Coordinates of C-alpha atoms in Angstrom, one line a residue:
A1317 CA 55.0 94.6 109.0
L1318 CA 53.9 95.7 111.5
G1319 CA 51.6 97.9 110.0
N1320 CA 52.0 101.5 112.3
T1321 CA 50.5 103.2 109.8
P1322 CA 49.8 106.3 112.5
W1323 CA 52.4 108.8 110.7
L1324 CA 52.0 108.4 107.3
T1325 CA 48.5 109.6 107.8
P1326 CA 48.0 113.8 106.0
D1327 CA 47.1 114.9 110.2
K1328 CA 49.8 113.3 111.7
A1329 CA 52.6 113.7 108.6
F1330 CA 52.3 117.4 107.7
Q1331 CA 52.6 118.4 111.4
T1332 CA 53.5 121.3 112.4
R1333 CA 53.9 124.0 115.5
H1334 CA 54.1 127.2 113.3
T1335 CA 52.4 128.6 110.1
I1336 CA 54.2 126.7 107.3
T1337 CA 55.1 129.8 104.5
I1338 CA 55.5 129.3 101.0
S1339 CA 59.5 130.0 101.6
D1340 CA 59.5 127.4 104.1
V1341 CA 58.6 124.5 101.2
G1342 CA 61.1 126.2 99.1
L1343 CA 64.2 125.8 101.5
A1344 CA 62.6 122.1 102.5
F1345 CA 63.6 121.6 99.2
Y1346 CA 66.5 122.5 98.8
Q1347 CA 67.4 118.6 101.0
G1348 CA 65.2 116.8 99.4
L1349 CA 66.4 118.0 96.3
W1350 CA 70.2 117.5 97.3
A1351 CA 69.6 113.7 97.8
Y1352 CA 68.4 113.8 94.3
D1353 CA 70.9 116.3 92.9
G1354 CA 72.6 113.5 90.3
W1355 CA 70.0 113.0 87.7
N1356 CA 71.6 115.6 85.5
N1357 CA 75.7 113.8 85.6
L1358 CA 74.9 111.6 83.2
N1359 CA 74.6 114.8 80.5
F1360 CA 77.9 115.5 81.4
V1361 CA 79.0 112.1 80.1
T1362 CA 78.3 112.3 76.7
E1363 CA 81.0 111.6 75.2
E1364 CA 82.2 108.4 76.3
I1365 CA 78.5 106.9 76.6
Q1366 CA 77.8 105.0 73.4
N1367 CA 75.0 105.3 70.9
P1368 CA 74.1 108.1 73.8
A1369 CA 71.1 109.8 71.4
R1370 CA 69.5 106.3 72.4
N1371 CA 71.3 104.9 75.5
L1372 CA 71.2 109.0 77.1
P1373 CA 67.4 109.0 77.3
L1374 CA 66.8 105.6 78.7
A1375 CA 68.9 105.5 81.3
I1376 CA 67.9 108.6 82.9
M1377 CA 63.6 107.3 82.0
I1378 CA 65.0 104.1 83.5
S1379 CA 66.7 105.4 87.0
I1380 CA 65.0 108.7 88.2
P1381 CA 61.9 106.9 88.7
L1382 CA 63.2 103.9 89.8
V1383 CA 65.5 106.2 92.6
T1384 CA 62.6 107.9 93.3
L1385 CA 60.5 105.0 94.4
L1386 CA 63.4 103.7 97.0
Y1387 CA 63.9 107.0 98.7
V1388 CA 59.7 107.3 98.5
L1389 CA 60.3 103.3 100.3
T1390 CA 62.8 104.5 102.9
N1391 CA 60.5 107.0 104.4
V1392 CA 58.2 105.6 104.6
A1393 CA 59.6 102.3 106.4
Y1394 CA 61.0 105.2 108.6
F1395 CA 58.1 106.3 109.7
S1396 CA 56.3 102.8 109.5
V1397 CA 58.1 102.7 113.0
M1398 CA 59.8 106.4 113.8
T1399 CA 57.8 109.2 115.3
P1400 CA 58.8 112.6 113.4
S1401 CA 60.2 113.1 116.4
E1402 CA 63.2 111.0 117.0
V1403 CA 63.3 111.6 112.4
L1404 CA 64.4 115.2 113.7
S1405 CA 66.2 114.5 116.6
S1406 CA 68.4 111.4 114.8
G1407 CA 71.9 112.0 114.0
A1408 CA 71.3 109.2 111.7
V1409 CA 68.0 108.2 111.0
A1410 CA 69.1 104.8 108.9
V1411 CA 71.1 103.8 111.9
T1412 CA 68.8 104.9 114.5
V1413 CA 65.9 102.4 112.8
G1414 CA 68.7 99.6 112.4
N1415 CA 69.8 99.4 115.9
R1416 CA 67.0 99.6 116.8
Y1417 CA 65.6 96.4 114.7
L1418 CA 68.2 94.3 113.0
G1419 CA 69.7 93.7 116.5
V1420 CA 73.3 91.9 115.8
M1421 CA 73.3 92.7 111.9
S1422 CA 72.4 96.1 112.4
W1423 CA 76.3 97.1 110.8
L1424 CA 74.3 96.0 108.1
I1425 CA 73.6 99.9 108.1
P1426 CA 75.9 102.3 108.3
V1427 CA 77.9 99.1 105.5
S1428 CA 75.1 100.4 103.2
V1429 CA 75.0 104.5 103.8
V1430 CA 79.3 104.1 103.1
C1431 CA 79.0 101.9 100.3
S1432 CA 75.8 104.3 99.0
T1433 CA 78.5 107.3 99.9
F1434 CA 80.9 106.7 97.2
G1435 CA 79.5 105.5 95.0
A1436 CA 77.6 109.2 95.2
C1437 CA 81.1 110.4 95.5
N1438 CA 82.7 108.5 92.8
G1439 CA 79.9 109.2 90.0
Q1440 CA 80.3 113.2 91.3
C1441 CA 84.1 113.0 91.1
F1442 CA 84.2 111.3 87.5
A1443 CA 81.2 113.4 86.0
T1444 CA 81.8 116.8 87.0
S1445 CA 86.0 116.1 86.6
R1446 CA 84.6 115.7 83.0
L1447 CA 82.4 119.1 83.3
C1448 CA 85.9 121.4 84.1
Y1449 CA 87.6 119.8 81.3
T1450 CA 84.7 120.0 78.3
A1451 CA 85.3 124.0 79.7
A1452 CA 88.9 124.3 79.4
R1453 CA 88.7 122.8 75.9
K1454 CA 86.4 125.1 74.7
G1455 CA 89.1 127.4 75.8
H1456 CA 86.2 128.3 79.2
M1457 CA 89.0 127.8 81.8
V1458 CA 92.8 127.3 82.2
E1459 CA 94.3 125.3 79.6
I1460 CA 96.2 122.7 82.2
L1461 CA 92.3 121.4 82.7
S1462 CA 92.1 120.6 79.1
M1463 CA 94.8 117.5 79.4
I1464 CA 95.0 114.0 80.7
H1465 CA 97.1 111.4 81.8
V1466 CA 99.9 110.2 79.6
K1467 CA 99.3 106.0 80.6
L1468 CA 95.7 106.1 82.4
L1469 CA 93.9 108.8 79.4
T1470 CA 92.2 109.9 82.9
P1471 CA 91.8 114.2 83.2
S1472 CA 94.2 115.0 87.1
P1473 CA 93.9 117.7 86.5
A1474 CA 90.2 118.1 86.7
L1475 CA 89.8 115.9 89.2
I1476 CA 92.1 117.5 92.1
F1477 CA 91.3 120.8 90.9
N1478 CA 87.0 120.1 91.3
A1479 CA 89.2 117.4 95.0
F1480 CA 90.6 121.3 95.9
I1481 CA 87.2 122.7 95.2
A1482 CA 85.0 120.8 97.7
L1483 CA 87.6 120.9 100.6
I1484 CA 87.2 124.2 100.4
M1485 CA 83.4 124.0 100.4
I1486 CA 83.3 121.9 103.7
I1487 CA 85.8 125.3 105.5
P1488 CA 82.8 125.9 107.1
N1489 CA 81.6 122.3 108.6
D1490 CA 77.6 123.5 108.3
F1491 CA 76.5 120.0 106.4
D1492 CA 72.1 122.1 106.7
A1493 CA 74.5 125.9 105.6
I1494 CA 76.5 123.5 102.6
I1495 CA 72.6 122.9 100.7
N1496 CA 71.2 125.8 101.3
Y1497 CA 74.7 127.8 99.6
F1498 CA 75.1 124.5 97.0
S1499 CA 71.4 124.7 96.1
F1500 CA 70.7 128.3 95.7
A1501 CA 73.7 129.0 94.0
A1502 CA 72.8 125.2 92.0
W1503 CA 69.6 126.5 90.7
M1504 CA 70.6 129.9 89.6
F1505 CA 73.0 127.8 86.9
Y1506 CA 70.2 125.4 86.3
G1507 CA 67.7 128.4 86.0
S1508 CA 70.1 129.3 83.5
T1509 CA 70.2 126.2 81.3
F1510 CA 66.1 125.5 81.2
L1511 CA 66.0 129.2 79.6
A1512 CA 68.8 128.9 77.4
H1513 CA 67.1 126.1 75.9
I1514 CA 64.3 128.1 75.3
V1515 CA 66.1 131.4 73.8
M1516 CA 68.2 128.5 72.1
R1517 CA 64.7 127.6 70.1
F1518 CA 63.8 130.3 68.6
T1519 CA 67.1 132.1 68.1
Q1520 CA 68.3 128.3 66.3
K1521 CA 65.3 126.8 64.8
D1522 CA 67.5 124.5 62.5
A1523 CA 70.7 123.9 64.3
E1524 CA 71.3 120.0 64.6
R1525 CA 70.0 118.4 68.0
Q1526 CA 69.8 114.8 69.3
F1527 CA 67.8 115.3 71.6
R1528 CA 64.6 117.5 71.5
S1529 CA 62.3 118.7 75.2
P1530 CA 59.1 120.0 75.1
V1531 CA 59.8 124.0 75.7
I1532 CA 56.5 123.9 78.0
F1533 CA 58.7 121.5 81.0
S1534 CA 61.8 124.2 80.0
A1535 CA 58.9 127.0 81.1
L1536 CA 57.7 125.3 83.7
L1537 CA 61.4 123.9 85.0
V1538 CA 62.9 128.2 85.0
L1539 CA 59.7 128.8 86.6
A1540 CA 60.2 126.0 89.8
S1541 CA 64.2 127.7 89.9
L1542 CA 62.7 131.2 89.9
Y1543 CA 61.5 130.0 92.9
L1544 CA 63.5 128.0 94.6
I1545 CA 65.6 130.7 94.3
V1546 CA 64.2 133.3 95.5
A1547 CA 61.9 132.6 98.4
P1548 CA 64.4 130.3 100.4
I1549 CA 65.8 133.9 100.4
I1550 CA 62.3 135.4 102.0
S1551 CA 61.6 132.7 104.5
E1552 CA 65.4 132.6 105.7
P1553 CA 67.0 135.9 105.1
D1554 CA 71.2 135.1 105.2
L1555 CA 74.3 137.2 103.4
W1556 CA 75.4 134.0 102.8
Y1557 CA 73.0 133.7 100.1
L1558 CA 74.5 137.5 99.3
Y1559 CA 78.1 136.3 98.6
A1560 CA 77.1 133.5 97.0
A1561 CA 75.2 135.4 93.9
I1562 CA 78.8 137.8 94.3
F1563 CA 80.9 135.6 94.3
I1564 CA 78.9 133.7 90.9
V1565 CA 78.4 137.5 89.3
A1566 CA 82.6 138.0 89.9
G1567 CA 82.9 134.6 87.3
L1568 CA 82.5 137.9 84.5
L1569 CA 85.9 140.1 85.4
F1570 CA 87.6 135.6 84.3
Y1571 CA 85.3 136.0 81.6
F1572 CA 85.7 139.1 80.1
P1573 CA 88.7 138.5 79.4
F1574 CA 90.6 135.6 79.8
V1575 CA 87.7 133.6 77.6
H1576 CA 85.7 136.7 75.3
F1577 CA 88.6 139.0 74.5
G1578 CA 91.1 135.5 74.7
W1579 CA 93.9 137.0 76.8
N1580 CA 96.5 135.0 77.5
P1581 CA 98.9 136.2 80.1
P1582 CA 102.6 135.2 78.6
F1583 CA 103.8 133.6 82.7
M1584 CA 100.7 131.6 82.2
K1585 CA 102.8 129.2 79.0
Y1586 CA 104.9 128.4 82.4
I1587 CA 102.8 127.4 84.3
T1588 CA 101.4 125.3 82.8
M1589 CA 104.5 123.6 81.2
G1590 CA 105.5 122.9 85.0
L1591 CA 101.8 121.5 86.3
Q1592 CA 102.2 119.5 82.6
M1593 CA 105.3 117.5 83.9
L1594 CA 104.5 117.3 87.8
M1595 CA 101.4 115.4 87.5
N1596 CA 102.7 113.9 84.0
V1597 CA 99.0 114.8 81.6
S1598 CA 100.2 116.2 78.1
P1599 CA 96.6 116.8 75.8
P1600 CA 95.1 114.6 73.7
T1601 CA 95.6 113.3 70.6
E1602 CA 92.9 113.4 69.0
A1603 CA 90.1 116.2 70.4
P1604 CA 87.1 113.9 70.9
K1605 CA 83.7 114.7 69.0
D1606 CA 80.9 117.2 70.0
V1607 CA 77.5 116.0 70.9

């Protein structure tokens, strides 16, 4: 309400000590898009949504603009009371703002952050576990991941598997590195998905579709994905990007023998049975219908 807006003017908001290149913009996008990542998670749980043909697009069209508006207004609030240098030097911007202006009620900010983080983690766990569960059900991952708990009816093996992967990802103990490498890998897959949508629109014209979207959107997103993949590598070349790409391509070593050719090692059935008894899980009695 004080009207402090000097740092919101274009000449101040984009002031920098060095020339901004197009590659720098791509790397900066990684940080911003990380905050918005999750826009696609609802698609993973389509089977658990009532009337998905109506409710899925409606939920996406309502939630994304609301979250975007909330994030933009939050950043406007930050830069109304802090300078860019203060924002950069702060370990937690929201907490700094709370300590400076909320007084004895500053504890509301950390509590709100905890609630927001818990909600985000809960949504990620809920959605990504269903992704592994569905992939295993279709034979793209080990059979144990396609099973559900006999009492709770949740894909607990897939949940545990995702938790294990998350623990591995935090080993580097560098949050910026995690964002950059995760975003690099994620946008490789996003771009591949958009490209697949274009290809299938022409190769499977008569296929039944619950949802249709203009191909032009997918084409623009393919170009955006290519930019987000290439630009950061040009801006800050790092061997970790190469390691991430090699790790993804290495998946072909498992895909061709185990998925494409359907080879199933004899010892896997004993491992599956052991894990099945340990986690008290079993295949679903009725296969969920594909949407």
